[in-house]
Amino acid sequence: MKRLSITARVTLLYTLFMVLLAGVALGFLFHAGAQSARQDTLNRMQRMVEDSRQEIEAEDGILDFDRDLESFDDGVYLSVYDTAGIPLFGLVPREFDNSAVFADKELRTVESYGRSWYLYDEQITVEEYGTLWVRSVTAADAVDATLGRLQHAALLVLPVFVVLAAVSGYLVTRRAFGPVRQITRTAREIGAGNDLSRRIGLTGRKDEIYTLAAEFDAMFARLEEAFAREQQFTDDASHELRTPTAVILSQSEYALANTHPNGETRAALETIHTQAEGMAALLAQLLLLARADKGRQPIQWEPVDLSELAAMVAETEAEQAAVHDITVQTDLEPGVTVEGDETLLMRLLINLTENAIRYGRPGGHVRLTLHRRENEAVGTVEDDGIGIAAEDREKIWQRFWQADPARSGGGAGLGLAMVRWIAGAHGGSVTVQSTPGVGSTFTFAIPCKKNQPV
């Protein structure tokens, strides 16, 4: 039952409860009905015997049976005997052994020819004649047969009742849990689309589920406000820091080019210039991601020869790789063209290649491949470096996350986050396969035709 949904479990429990309730109710009704039917039959037998007192008379020792005296009434037989047991009036069932001894005012059950019979005798005195025995007989199994037919009908009706109970229980439960499904669907859509402006907006009666939905909506509103503040801060900070960074960069370049500082001063200026370059690159990435979060980052759609772009990136990055004693290898299918933003696609290739070089193994290689697969351009960037632990493979796409800052090689942890956004913005995807100590392979797929994500 643990694998069943709540709706299915509630429906099942409701159906079982209704079946149990119906079974108990039917059992009680049949038991009460059986007792009532038997008692009604026995009462009718006694009443017929008692009524016969008024219908039997005698004159000069000769019995006179009134024409209103019935010998049969709805399965009950009536007969009259003298004290010697000789029949004088009435009928008895053919299968009944009429040799049973009389017992005054005693209800009995006797067996005769394999059947059960209810028997009631009463001794009466008729004026001018004497004593008579009046006997009433009915088949006990006739009453049981009637109850049996009712039970059979109930057994036929019970499955229909079970089905109706299950269907009605399911419909009622499904309707009751409808708001929960709406909450789940909205939360899933918010998670899939990163759209915190969505609300559950549950309407109707204000019960506990309505209160829960209202709390979720309030939470989404607070999260949306918090993310908006964070995005605005990132955007504003990036803008504000670009100017002083540009000033530092330009002034350090001027000082290095137009003055003749001594060794220590030159080293300090070079350090300042290098750090300013890194700061400028970081701010550019932050600004791009902030605009992307707000949906304001423009994408210039145009045909892009991805094969040529990859070859250019590989040639450019080969110089940096050589510093780390790493060889850049390529296997590029020519003429692989996609529709997209050339600058962003170049950034995707550069980030993946630089990441492979940064975490590669000295004396190793970085391999860049590209080929067409159906309507997609599929590329890989493979290295034989330190690899990524299994528990960190989803974290690497987070901004500013680094598995080992001491081995980051100067990275800020934004490169892969930007790669994922660029691939998604082009309607594509990027994945990673990695084995610690063996290396990593990043695979990206970009549709060849324009396919902007919704």
PDB file of C-alpha atoms in Angstrom, residues 49 63 72 147 157 165 201 235 265 269 280 291 300-301 346 364 370 372 404 417-419:
ATOM      1  CA  VAL A  49     -55.530 -23.277  15.514  1.00  0.00           C
ATOM      2  CA  LEU A  63     -69.457 -32.326  14.251  1.00  0.00           C
ATOM      3  CA  PHE A  72     -54.609 -24.319   3.947  1.00  0.00           C
ATOM      4  CA  LEU A 147     -34.489 -16.290   3.111  1.00  0.00           C
ATOM      5  CA  VAL A 157     -26.407  -6.816  -5.411  1.00  0.00           C
ATOM      6  CA  ALA A 165     -18.883   2.552  -3.285  1.00  0.00           C
ATOM      7  CA  GLY A 201      -4.426  31.061  -6.649  1.00  0.00           C
ATOM      8  CA  ASP A 235      23.120  44.057 -11.666  1.00  0.00           C
ATOM      9  CA  THR A 265      57.067  48.576  -8.399  1.00  0.00           C
ATOM     10  CA  LEU A 269      51.705  47.192 -11.184  1.00  0.00           C
ATOM     11  CA  ALA A 280      36.682  42.973 -15.371  1.00  0.00           C
ATOM     12  CA  ARG A 291      20.532  40.257 -17.370  1.00  0.00           C
ATOM     13  CA  GLN A 300      21.514  37.885 -31.827  1.00  0.00           C
ATOM     14  CA  TRP A 301      20.162  35.038 -33.948  1.00  0.00           C
ATOM     15  CA  MET A 346      32.117  31.265 -28.457  1.00  0.00           C
ATOM     16  CA  GLY A 364      47.852  15.350 -20.509  1.00  0.00           C
ATOM     17  CA  LEU A 370      32.086  18.326 -32.872  1.00  0.00           C
ATOM     18  CA  ARG A 372      26.191  16.631 -36.479  1.00  0.00           C
ATOM     19  CA  ASP A 404      38.507  22.735  -4.126  1.00  0.00           C
ATOM     20  CA  ALA A 417      26.803  28.321 -14.829  1.00  0.00           C
ATOM     21  CA  MET A 418      27.161  30.517 -17.911  1.00  0.00           C
ATOM     22  CA  VAL A 419      27.662  27.455 -20.132  1.00  0.00           C
TER      23      VAL A 419
END
